[in-house]
Amino acid sequence: MIERARELVKDFEYGKEDVRKATRHFIKQMNEGLQRDGATMGQIPSYVTSVPNGTEKGLYLAVDLGGTNLRICSVHLLGNTKFSIIQSKCAIPSDLMLAKTASDLFAFLAKEIRAFLKANHNDQLKSHMIKVESGHTNQKACSDDFLRLGFTFSFAFEQHALNKGSLLYWTKGFNIPDAIGQDICGLLQTEIDNLHLPVIVAALVNDTVGTLLARSYEAPGTTMTLLGAIFGTGTNGAYVEKMQNLTKLELSDQPPPEEMILNTEWGSFDNALDVLPNTPFDSIVDSESIHPGIQMFEKRISGLYLGEILRQTILDIVPLSTTIVIPKESPLYQQFSIDTSFLSIAAGDTSPALYVTRKELLQTLDIEASHEDARAIRELVLSIGRRAARLAGVAIAGIVIKSGRLLPSPQNSIPNVGDKSSVVSTQQLLSNDRKIPEKLPKNFLERFYQWIQRTFSSCFEPKPTLMQTPSPLKVEAAGIVDIGVDGSLIEHYPDFEKIIRTTLRDIEEIGLEGEKRIRIGIAKDGSGVGAALVARMADLRTGKP
Ligand code: GLC
């Protein structure tokens, strides 16, 4: 059995050349997505054209519909890069992931929002309910007292406005065909209104965009975060792209914004399998999934599928064991019976005779495994996890290289790379009465003054399509490329980031020097805080203080 396991381990190897080739292909498909709709990678415009800088303030609600859990939070942005958060989390019932109508799912969300308000903001809820019952209110009249809600929706949608977006397709374990093409905010608002809750759905964001915004809000010393990435039940990334490269989108805004956050929907990278690895186990996992043929990259990286790949490999090797007896009823024969947490536990197991892994095998699969059996299974776990992390490295490398942020440029040549003393905030610049700090290059100042102009014009003439934060940017010491990440794999799978980093070093355009300049940080509570930040941006656009 161990020999067979080792043969399979070889099939999961993804070497230097593979990674390099995949990164080139990734950049190619990113470019295709910038040029036309319907490309493999969606590169979906978010209409967010600047990132927060930590000064945003206010109390907002956030709802995060992920692939596994529903989280509801109220976020108090404190304006000093800090926030306080109250949150509740529950598993999304699996029958609702495949509900008959969209309203079944969204009614569940509204009920959970009501329960959250009752538990945490009951005074506001009660006083509103009294008004409703006495007929003293209509929604419009009292909408100023309503809580603004940012909705993090972790699926692919086309954004039409800050609070409007139509669902393009379902991924992960969801499939409710009735919802496709419908406005997601509208669906939620209808159910909220049915319960007469004092809540307005003010903004809609993909979880990756939320993660990028949240990281920008709290990232140490910088607001120039490049990428927000999720490695959880699904995988995806959103990054800051130059508008001049986004040729498929024409904006009437004058002056046009310089940059926009794009949701790459990288889960669908290389659906044609030109460069992605493809073992027989990957093929089975794909064909048995509810969305065969799509999300091929996601199916090799993310939490929903890694347990399934492992299950298929275990099914392959166990007949060769001389000791394992698999009960007929073992969950090993059921789809999705192995959770990614099993992979994280087994990969991190340092217990004598792999006691911990064996205990987990007994609990989750009803399999009594010897030390030898557990060793074989753990080797499979490590190879599947390692391949996933190397593929994650491909996506990060693709975005970093494409952004050009590692290339020498006047802007990137500020001295003292990584030296906090060279971090200058525009507030300092302003209070210095426009004294030019010695360390800042001229083109940065030009960009800064252009930005001030844009900010003021957007305060006086709000542009309906774009989201901008009219607050000063801070300037990071040159050279650091900041990345915010979230999700169960990156948080809990041992060495996931370490393997990503080795992969980055394997790619010539990044190498040892480039890898050192890439800073990866968990955006804790990222999607909730991100949603609150977009709701804040929405308020600013409507002139709310
Ligand atoms: C899936 C969704 C995507 C989401 C990702 C992570 O790939 O299509 O929108 O960001 O999962 O949750």
Coordinates of C-alpha atoms and ligand atoms in Angstrom, one line a residue:
M1 CA 0.0 0.0 0.0
I2 CA 2.8 2.4 0.9
E3 CA 4.4 1.7 -2.5
R4 CA 1.2 2.5 -4.4
A5 CA 0.8 5.6 -2.3
R6 CA 4.3 6.7 -3.3
E7 CA 3.5 6.2 -6.9
L8 CA 0.5 8.5 -6.6
V9 CA 2.5 11.0 -4.7
K10 CA 4.7 11.3 -7.8
D11 CA 1.6 12.0 -9.9
F12 CA 0.8 15.0 -7.7
E13 CA 4.3 16.6 -8.1
Y14 CA 4.2 19.9 -9.8
G15 CA 7.7 20.9 -10.6
K16 CA 9.5 24.2 -11.3
E17 CA 8.9 24.1 -15.1
D18 CA 5.2 23.3 -14.6
V19 CA 4.8 26.2 -12.3
R20 CA 6.6 28.6 -14.7
K21 CA 4.5 27.5 -17.7
A22 CA 1.3 27.8 -15.7
T23 CA 2.2 31.3 -14.5
R24 CA 2.8 32.4 -18.1
H25 CA -0.6 30.9 -19.1
F26 CA -2.2 32.6 -16.1
I27 CA -1.0 36.0 -17.2
K28 CA -2.2 35.3 -20.7
Q29 CA -5.7 34.5 -19.5
M30 CA -5.7 37.5 -17.2
N31 CA -5.0 39.6 -20.3
E32 CA -7.7 38.0 -22.3
G33 CA -10.2 38.7 -19.5
L34 CA -9.2 42.4 -19.6
Q35 CA -10.0 42.6 -23.3
R36 CA -13.3 40.8 -23.6
D37 CA -16.3 39.6 -21.8
G38 CA -16.8 35.8 -21.6
A39 CA -13.1 35.0 -21.4
T40 CA -12.0 32.0 -19.2
M41 CA -11.0 34.3 -16.4
G42 CA -13.8 36.8 -15.8
Q43 CA -11.7 39.9 -14.6
I44 CA -15.0 41.4 -13.4
P45 CA -15.0 45.1 -12.8
S46 CA -15.9 46.0 -9.2
Y47 CA -16.2 49.7 -9.8
V48 CA -14.1 50.3 -6.7
T49 CA -11.4 52.6 -7.8
S50 CA -9.5 53.3 -4.7
V51 CA -8.6 51.4 -1.5
P52 CA -9.3 52.5 2.1
N53 CA -6.6 54.0 4.2
G54 CA -7.8 53.3 7.6
T55 CA -9.6 56.6 8.4
E56 CA -13.1 55.4 7.5
K57 CA -15.6 55.5 10.4
G58 CA -19.1 54.4 11.2
L59 CA -21.3 51.5 12.3
Y60 CA -22.3 49.0 9.5
L61 CA -23.9 45.7 9.2
A62 CA -22.2 43.0 7.1
V63 CA -23.6 39.7 5.7
D64 CA -21.2 37.2 4.3
L65 CA -22.7 34.3 2.3
G66 CA -19.7 32.1 1.8
G67 CA -19.4 28.6 0.5
T68 CA -20.0 26.9 3.8
N69 CA -21.0 29.5 6.4
L70 CA -23.2 32.5 6.8
R71 CA -21.7 35.2 8.9
I72 CA -23.5 38.3 10.1
C73 CA -21.6 41.1 11.8
S74 CA -21.9 44.6 12.9
V75 CA -18.7 46.4 12.3
H76 CA -17.7 49.6 14.0
L77 CA -15.0 51.3 11.9
L78 CA -13.0 53.4 14.3
G79 CA -11.1 55.5 11.8
N80 CA -7.7 54.7 13.1
T81 CA -7.2 51.5 11.1
K82 CA -9.0 49.7 13.9
F83 CA -12.5 48.3 14.2
S84 CA -14.6 46.5 16.6
I85 CA -16.8 43.7 15.5
I86 CA -19.7 41.6 16.8
Q87 CA -20.4 38.5 14.8
S88 CA -22.5 35.4 14.5
K89 CA -21.8 32.5 12.3
C90 CA -23.9 29.5 11.2
A91 CA -23.5 26.7 8.7
I92 CA -25.7 27.1 5.6
P93 CA -28.1 24.2 5.6
S94 CA -27.2 22.0 2.6
D95 CA -30.7 21.8 1.3
L96 CA -30.7 25.6 0.8
M97 CA -27.6 25.4 -1.3
L98 CA -29.8 23.5 -3.8
A99 CA -33.1 25.3 -3.0
K100 CA -35.9 25.4 -5.5
T101 CA -36.1 29.2 -5.6
A102 CA -33.7 32.0 -4.7
S103 CA -36.3 33.3 -2.3
D104 CA -35.9 30.2 -0.1
L105 CA -32.2 31.0 0.4
F106 CA -32.6 34.8 0.8
A107 CA -35.5 34.4 3.2
F108 CA -33.2 32.4 5.4
L109 CA -30.6 35.2 5.3
A110 CA -33.2 37.7 6.3
K111 CA -34.4 35.6 9.3
E112 CA -30.8 35.3 10.4
I113 CA -30.3 39.1 10.1
R114 CA -33.4 39.5 12.3
A115 CA -32.1 37.1 14.9
F116 CA -28.8 39.0 14.9
L117 CA -30.4 42.4 15.4
K118 CA -32.5 41.0 18.2
A119 CA -29.4 39.7 19.9
N120 CA -27.2 42.7 19.4
H121 CA -29.1 45.8 18.3
N122 CA -32.5 45.1 19.9
D123 CA -33.2 48.7 20.9
Q124 CA -33.0 49.9 17.3
L125 CA -35.1 46.9 16.1
K126 CA -37.7 47.4 18.8
S127 CA -38.2 51.2 18.2
H128 CA -38.5 50.6 14.5
M129 CA -41.0 47.8 15.0
I130 CA -43.1 50.1 17.3
K131 CA -43.2 52.6 14.4
V132 CA -44.1 50.0 11.9
E133 CA -46.9 48.6 14.1
S134 CA -48.4 52.0 14.8
G135 CA -48.3 52.7 11.1
H136 CA -46.1 55.8 11.7
T137 CA -43.4 55.0 9.2
N138 CA -42.8 54.2 5.7
Q139 CA -39.4 52.9 4.6
K140 CA -38.3 56.1 2.8
A141 CA -39.2 58.5 5.6
C142 CA -37.1 56.8 8.2
S143 CA -34.4 55.4 6.0
D144 CA -31.8 57.6 7.7
D145 CA -32.3 55.6 10.9
F146 CA -31.8 52.4 9.0
L147 CA -28.6 50.4 9.3
R148 CA -26.6 50.2 6.1
L149 CA -25.6 46.7 5.1
G150 CA -22.7 45.6 3.0
F151 CA -23.3 42.2 1.4
T152 CA -20.4 39.9 0.7
F153 CA -21.5 37.5 -1.9
S154 CA -18.9 34.8 -2.5
F155 CA -19.9 33.9 -6.1
A156 CA -19.4 35.4 -9.6
F157 CA -21.7 38.3 -10.3
E158 CA -21.7 41.2 -12.7
Q159 CA -21.7 44.5 -10.9
H160 CA -24.0 47.1 -12.2
A161 CA -23.9 49.6 -9.4
L162 CA -22.7 49.7 -5.9
N163 CA -25.8 48.0 -4.7
K164 CA -26.7 46.1 -7.8
G165 CA -25.2 42.9 -9.3
S166 CA -26.6 40.0 -11.2
L167 CA -25.5 36.5 -10.6
L168 CA -23.5 35.0 -13.4
Y169 CA -23.3 31.4 -12.3
W170 CA -23.1 29.3 -9.2
T171 CA -20.0 27.5 -8.0
K172 CA -18.9 25.4 -5.0
G173 CA -21.8 23.4 -3.5
F174 CA -24.6 25.9 -4.7
N175 CA -27.0 25.4 -7.5
I176 CA -30.2 27.4 -7.6
P177 CA -30.8 28.0 -11.3
D178 CA -33.8 30.4 -10.5
A179 CA -31.3 33.0 -9.1
I180 CA -29.1 33.2 -12.2
G181 CA -29.4 36.7 -13.8
Q182 CA -31.3 38.1 -10.8
D183 CA -30.1 41.1 -8.8
I184 CA -28.6 39.8 -5.6
C185 CA -29.1 42.9 -3.5
G186 CA -32.7 43.1 -4.7
L187 CA -33.3 39.5 -3.7
L188 CA -32.0 40.2 -0.2
Q189 CA -33.8 43.6 0.2
T190 CA -37.1 42.0 -0.7
E191 CA -36.8 39.4 2.0
I192 CA -35.6 42.0 4.6
D193 CA -38.5 44.2 3.7
N194 CA -40.9 41.3 4.1
L195 CA -39.7 41.1 7.7
H196 CA -39.9 44.9 8.1
L197 CA -36.3 45.2 9.3
P198 CA -34.6 48.6 9.5
V199 CA -31.9 47.6 7.1
I200 CA -30.9 48.9 3.7
V201 CA -28.6 46.8 1.5
A202 CA -26.2 49.5 0.5
A203 CA -23.4 47.6 -1.2
L204 CA -22.5 44.3 -2.8
V205 CA -18.9 42.9 -2.9
N206 CA -17.3 39.6 -3.8
D207 CA -15.4 38.1 -0.8
T208 CA -12.1 38.7 -2.5
V209 CA -12.8 42.4 -3.0
G210 CA -13.9 42.6 0.6
T211 CA -10.6 40.9 1.7
L212 CA -8.5 43.4 -0.3
L213 CA -10.4 46.4 1.1
A214 CA -10.2 45.0 4.7
R215 CA -6.4 44.4 4.3
S216 CA -5.9 47.9 3.0
Y217 CA -7.8 49.3 6.0
E218 CA -5.6 47.6 8.5
A219 CA -2.4 46.7 6.7
P220 CA 0.6 47.8 8.7
G221 CA 2.0 51.1 7.3
T222 CA 0.5 50.8 3.8
T223 CA -2.7 51.2 1.8
M224 CA -1.2 49.9 -1.4
T225 CA -2.4 46.4 -1.0
L226 CA -2.3 44.7 -4.4
L227 CA -4.3 41.5 -4.0
G228 CA -7.0 40.0 -1.8
A229 CA -7.1 36.2 -2.1
I230 CA -9.3 33.5 -0.6
F231 CA -8.1 30.0 -0.1
G232 CA -11.1 28.4 1.7
T233 CA -14.0 26.4 0.5
G234 CA -13.4 28.0 -2.9
T235 CA -10.4 30.0 -4.2
N236 CA -10.3 33.4 -6.0
G237 CA -8.5 36.7 -6.0
A238 CA -9.2 40.4 -6.6
Y239 CA -6.5 42.9 -7.4
V240 CA -5.8 46.5 -8.4
E241 CA -5.5 46.9 -12.2
K242 CA -4.6 49.9 -14.2
M243 CA -7.7 51.2 -16.1
Q244 CA -5.7 51.6 -19.3
N245 CA -5.3 47.8 -19.4
L246 CA -9.0 47.2 -18.9
T247 CA -9.9 47.7 -22.5
K248 CA -13.2 46.0 -22.4
L249 CA -14.7 48.6 -20.2
E250 CA -15.5 52.1 -21.3
L251 CA -16.3 54.7 -18.5
S252 CA -17.8 58.1 -19.1
D253 CA -16.2 59.5 -16.0
Q254 CA -13.9 62.5 -16.5
P255 CA -11.1 62.3 -15.6
P256 CA -11.1 58.5 -15.8
P257 CA -9.9 56.7 -12.7
E258 CA -6.4 55.4 -12.8
E259 CA -7.1 52.0 -11.3
M260 CA -9.9 49.7 -10.4
I261 CA -10.2 46.5 -8.3
L262 CA -11.1 43.5 -10.5
N263 CA -12.5 40.2 -9.4
T264 CA -10.5 37.7 -11.4
E265 CA -12.6 34.7 -10.8
W266 CA -9.4 32.7 -11.1
G267 CA -11.2 29.5 -10.0
S268 CA -11.9 29.0 -13.7
F269 CA -8.3 29.5 -14.9
D270 CA -7.4 27.0 -17.6
N271 CA -10.7 25.1 -17.7
A272 CA -9.4 23.6 -20.9
L273 CA -6.6 21.9 -18.8
D274 CA -3.8 23.1 -21.1
V275 CA -1.3 23.5 -18.2
L276 CA -3.1 22.3 -15.1
P277 CA -2.2 18.9 -13.7
N278 CA -4.8 16.2 -14.2
T279 CA -4.7 12.9 -12.4
P280 CA -7.4 10.3 -12.8
F281 CA -8.6 11.4 -9.3
D282 CA -9.0 15.0 -10.5
S283 CA -11.2 13.7 -13.3
I284 CA -13.4 11.7 -11.1
V285 CA -13.8 14.6 -8.6
D286 CA -14.8 16.9 -11.5
S287 CA -17.2 14.5 -13.2
E288 CA -19.0 13.8 -9.9
S289 CA -19.2 17.5 -8.9
I290 CA -22.4 19.5 -9.4
H291 CA -20.6 21.8 -11.9
P292 CA -18.5 19.5 -14.1
G293 CA -16.1 21.1 -16.5
I294 CA -15.8 24.4 -14.8
Q295 CA -13.7 25.8 -11.9
M296 CA -10.8 23.4 -12.8
F297 CA -8.2 25.5 -11.0
E298 CA -10.4 25.8 -7.9
K299 CA -11.0 22.0 -8.0
R300 CA -7.3 21.5 -7.5
I301 CA -6.7 24.1 -4.8
S302 CA -9.7 24.7 -2.6
G303 CA -11.1 23.1 0.6
L304 CA -14.3 21.8 -0.9
Y305 CA -12.4 19.5 -3.3
L306 CA -9.1 18.5 -1.6
G307 CA -10.9 16.1 0.7
E308 CA -12.6 14.6 -2.3
I309 CA -9.3 14.1 -4.1
L310 CA -7.9 12.5 -1.0
R311 CA -10.9 10.2 -0.7
Q312 CA -10.4 9.0 -4.3
T313 CA -6.8 8.3 -3.7
I314 CA -7.5 6.4 -0.4
L315 CA -10.1 4.3 -2.3
D316 CA -7.3 3.5 -4.8
I317 CA -4.7 2.4 -2.2
V318 CA -6.8 0.6 0.5
P319 CA -7.4 -2.6 -1.4
L320 CA -3.6 -3.1 -1.2
S321 CA -3.6 -2.9 2.6
T322 CA -3.1 -6.1 4.5
T323 CA -4.6 -4.7 7.7
I324 CA -7.4 -2.2 6.9
V325 CA -10.9 -3.5 6.9
I326 CA -13.4 -1.0 5.6
P327 CA -16.9 -1.4 6.9
K328 CA -19.5 -1.5 4.2
E329 CA -21.2 1.6 5.7
S330 CA -17.9 3.6 6.0
P331 CA -18.2 7.3 5.0
L332 CA -15.2 6.6 2.8
Y333 CA -17.8 5.6 0.2
Q334 CA -19.7 8.9 0.5
Q335 CA -19.0 12.1 -1.5
F336 CA -17.5 14.9 0.6
S337 CA -17.1 12.8 3.7
I338 CA -13.5 14.1 4.2
D339 CA -13.4 17.6 5.3
T340 CA -10.3 19.8 4.6
S341 CA -9.8 20.0 8.3
F342 CA -8.8 16.3 8.1
L343 CA -6.0 17.3 5.7
S344 CA -4.8 20.0 8.0
I345 CA -4.8 17.7 11.0
A346 CA -3.0 14.9 9.2
A347 CA -0.5 17.2 7.6
G348 CA 0.4 18.7 11.0
D349 CA 0.5 15.4 12.8
T350 CA 3.7 14.9 14.8
S351 CA 2.2 12.5 17.3
P352 CA 4.0 9.1 18.0
A353 CA 2.9 6.4 15.6
L354 CA 0.6 9.0 13.9
Y355 CA -1.9 8.5 16.7
V356 CA -3.8 11.7 15.9
T357 CA -4.3 10.8 12.2
R358 CA -5.4 7.3 13.1
K359 CA -7.9 8.7 15.6
E360 CA -9.3 11.0 12.9
L361 CA -9.5 8.1 10.4
L362 CA -11.5 6.2 12.9
Q363 CA -13.8 9.2 13.7
T364 CA -14.4 10.4 10.2
L365 CA -14.2 7.2 8.1
D366 CA -14.7 4.5 10.6
I367 CA -11.4 3.0 9.5
E368 CA -9.0 1.4 11.9
A369 CA -5.6 2.1 10.5
S370 CA -2.2 0.8 11.5
H371 CA 0.8 3.2 11.8
E372 CA 1.9 2.0 8.4
D373 CA -1.5 2.6 6.8
A374 CA -1.7 6.1 8.4
R375 CA 1.7 6.9 7.0
A376 CA 0.6 6.0 3.5
I377 CA -2.5 8.2 3.8
R378 CA -0.5 11.0 5.3
E379 CA 1.9 11.0 2.4
L380 CA -1.1 11.4 0.1
V381 CA -2.4 14.2 2.2
L382 CA 1.0 16.0 2.0
S383 CA 1.2 15.6 -1.8
I384 CA -2.3 16.9 -2.4
G385 CA -1.8 19.8 -0.1
R386 CA 1.5 20.7 -1.6
R387 CA 0.2 20.7 -5.1
A388 CA -2.6 22.9 -4.0
A389 CA -0.3 25.4 -2.4
R390 CA 2.0 25.4 -5.5
L391 CA -1.0 26.2 -7.7
A392 CA -2.0 29.0 -5.3
G393 CA 1.6 30.3 -5.8
V394 CA 1.0 30.4 -9.5
A395 CA -2.0 32.7 -9.1
I396 CA -0.2 35.0 -6.7
A397 CA 2.9 35.1 -9.0
G398 CA 0.8 35.8 -12.0
I399 CA -0.8 38.8 -10.4
V400 CA 2.4 40.2 -8.9
I401 CA 4.3 39.9 -12.2
K402 CA 1.4 41.3 -14.2
S403 CA 1.2 44.3 -11.8
G404 CA 4.8 45.3 -12.5
R405 CA 5.2 46.2 -8.9
L406 CA 8.5 44.3 -8.6
L407 CA 10.0 46.1 -11.6
P408 CA 12.4 48.9 -11.0
S409 CA 10.5 52.2 -11.7
P410 CA 10.9 55.7 -10.4
Q411 CA 8.0 55.1 -8.1
N412 CA 9.5 51.9 -6.9
S413 CA 12.9 53.4 -6.3
I414 CA 12.2 55.3 -3.0
P415 CA 15.2 54.5 -0.8
N416 CA 15.1 52.4 2.4
V417 CA 13.0 49.5 1.1
G418 CA 10.9 48.2 4.0
D419 CA 12.1 50.9 6.3
K420 CA 9.1 52.1 8.3
S421 CA 10.8 55.5 8.7
S422 CA 10.2 56.2 5.0
V423 CA 6.5 55.7 5.4
V424 CA 4.9 59.0 4.9
S425 CA 1.2 59.8 5.2
T426 CA -0.5 62.4 3.1
Q427 CA -1.8 63.9 6.4
Q428 CA 1.8 64.6 7.2
L429 CA 2.2 66.0 3.8
L430 CA -0.7 68.3 4.3
S431 CA 0.3 69.4 7.7
N432 CA 3.8 70.1 6.4
D433 CA 2.2 72.8 4.4
R434 CA 3.1 71.2 1.2
K435 CA 6.7 71.0 2.0
I436 CA 8.2 68.4 -0.3
P437 CA 9.7 65.5 1.7
E438 CA 13.1 64.7 0.5
K439 CA 12.5 61.0 0.0
L440 CA 9.5 61.3 -2.3
P441 CA 10.1 61.3 -6.0
K442 CA 8.5 63.9 -8.1
N443 CA 6.1 61.7 -10.0
F444 CA 4.6 60.5 -6.7
L445 CA 3.8 64.1 -5.8
E446 CA 2.2 64.7 -9.2
R447 CA 0.1 61.6 -8.7
F448 CA -0.8 62.8 -5.2
Y449 CA -1.9 66.2 -6.3
Q450 CA -3.9 64.7 -9.2
W451 CA -5.5 62.5 -6.6
I452 CA -6.4 65.5 -4.4
Q453 CA -8.0 67.0 -7.5
R454 CA -10.0 63.9 -8.2
T455 CA -11.0 63.6 -4.6
F456 CA -12.4 67.1 -4.5
S457 CA -14.1 66.8 -7.8
S458 CA -15.8 63.6 -6.6
C459 CA -16.9 65.4 -3.4
F460 CA -18.7 68.1 -5.3
E461 CA -19.9 66.2 -8.3
P462 CA -20.6 62.6 -7.2
K463 CA -20.1 60.2 -10.1
P464 CA -22.8 57.6 -10.0
T465 CA -20.8 54.6 -11.2
L466 CA -17.6 54.8 -9.2
M467 CA -16.7 54.1 -5.6
Q468 CA -13.9 56.3 -4.3
T469 CA -12.7 57.1 -0.8
P470 CA -12.3 60.8 -0.4
S471 CA -9.7 60.4 2.2
P472 CA -5.9 60.8 2.0
L473 CA -3.8 58.0 0.7
K474 CA -0.7 56.9 2.6
V475 CA 2.5 56.0 0.9
E476 CA 4.3 52.8 1.7
A477 CA 8.0 52.4 1.7
A478 CA 8.8 51.3 -1.8
G479 CA 9.3 47.7 -2.7
I480 CA 6.9 45.9 -0.5
V481 CA 4.0 44.2 -2.3
D482 CA 1.2 43.7 0.1
I483 CA -1.3 40.8 -0.2
G484 CA -4.3 40.1 2.1
V485 CA -5.5 36.5 2.4
D486 CA -8.3 34.6 4.1
G487 CA -9.8 31.1 4.2
S488 CA -9.5 27.9 6.1
L489 CA -6.6 26.5 4.0
I490 CA -4.3 29.4 4.3
E491 CA -5.2 29.7 8.0
H492 CA -5.0 26.1 9.1
Y493 CA -3.2 23.9 6.6
P494 CA 0.4 23.7 7.9
D495 CA 3.0 25.4 5.7
F496 CA 0.6 26.5 3.0
E497 CA 2.2 29.9 2.9
K498 CA 5.7 28.4 3.1
I499 CA 5.0 26.3 0.1
I500 CA 3.5 29.3 -1.8
R501 CA 6.8 31.2 -1.0
T502 CA 9.0 28.3 -2.3
T503 CA 6.9 28.4 -5.5
L504 CA 7.3 32.1 -5.9
R505 CA 11.1 31.7 -5.6
D506 CA 10.9 29.0 -8.4
I507 CA 9.6 31.6 -10.8
E508 CA 12.4 33.6 -12.5
E509 CA 10.5 36.9 -12.6
I510 CA 10.2 36.8 -8.9
G511 CA 13.1 34.7 -7.5
L512 CA 14.6 35.0 -4.1
E513 CA 14.8 38.8 -4.1
G514 CA 11.2 39.3 -5.3
E515 CA 9.8 36.8 -2.9
K516 CA 11.3 38.7 0.0
R517 CA 9.4 41.8 -1.0
I518 CA 6.0 40.1 -1.0
R519 CA 4.2 40.4 2.3
I520 CA 1.3 38.1 2.9
G521 CA -1.0 38.8 5.8
I522 CA -4.3 37.3 7.0
A523 CA -7.1 39.8 6.6
K524 CA -8.8 38.6 9.8
D525 CA -12.6 39.0 9.5
G526 CA -11.8 40.3 6.0
S527 CA -15.1 39.8 4.2
G528 CA -17.1 41.4 7.0
V529 CA -14.9 44.4 7.4
G530 CA -14.6 44.7 3.6
A531 CA -18.4 44.7 3.2
A532 CA -18.7 47.4 6.0
L533 CA -16.1 49.5 4.1
V534 CA -18.0 49.4 0.9
A535 CA -21.2 50.3 2.7
R536 CA -19.2 53.3 4.1
M537 CA -18.1 54.2 0.5
A538 CA -21.7 54.0 -0.5
D539 CA -22.7 56.4 2.2
L540 CA -20.0 58.8 1.1
R541 CA -21.3 58.7 -2.4
T542 CA -24.8 59.6 -1.3
G543 CA -23.4 62.5 0.8
K544 CA -24.1 60.8 4.2
P545 CA -21.5 62.1 6.7
Ligands
GLC1 C1 -15.7 30.7 -5.9 C2 -16.6 31.9 -6.4 C3 -15.9 33.2 -6.2 C4 -15.4 33.3 -4.7 C5 -14.5 32.1 -4.4 C6 -14.0 32.1 -2.9 O1 -14.6 30.6 -6.7 O2 -16.9 31.7 -7.8 O3 -16.7 34.3 -6.5 O4 -14.7 34.5 -4.5 O5 -15.3 30.9 -4.6 O6 -15.1 32.2 -2.0

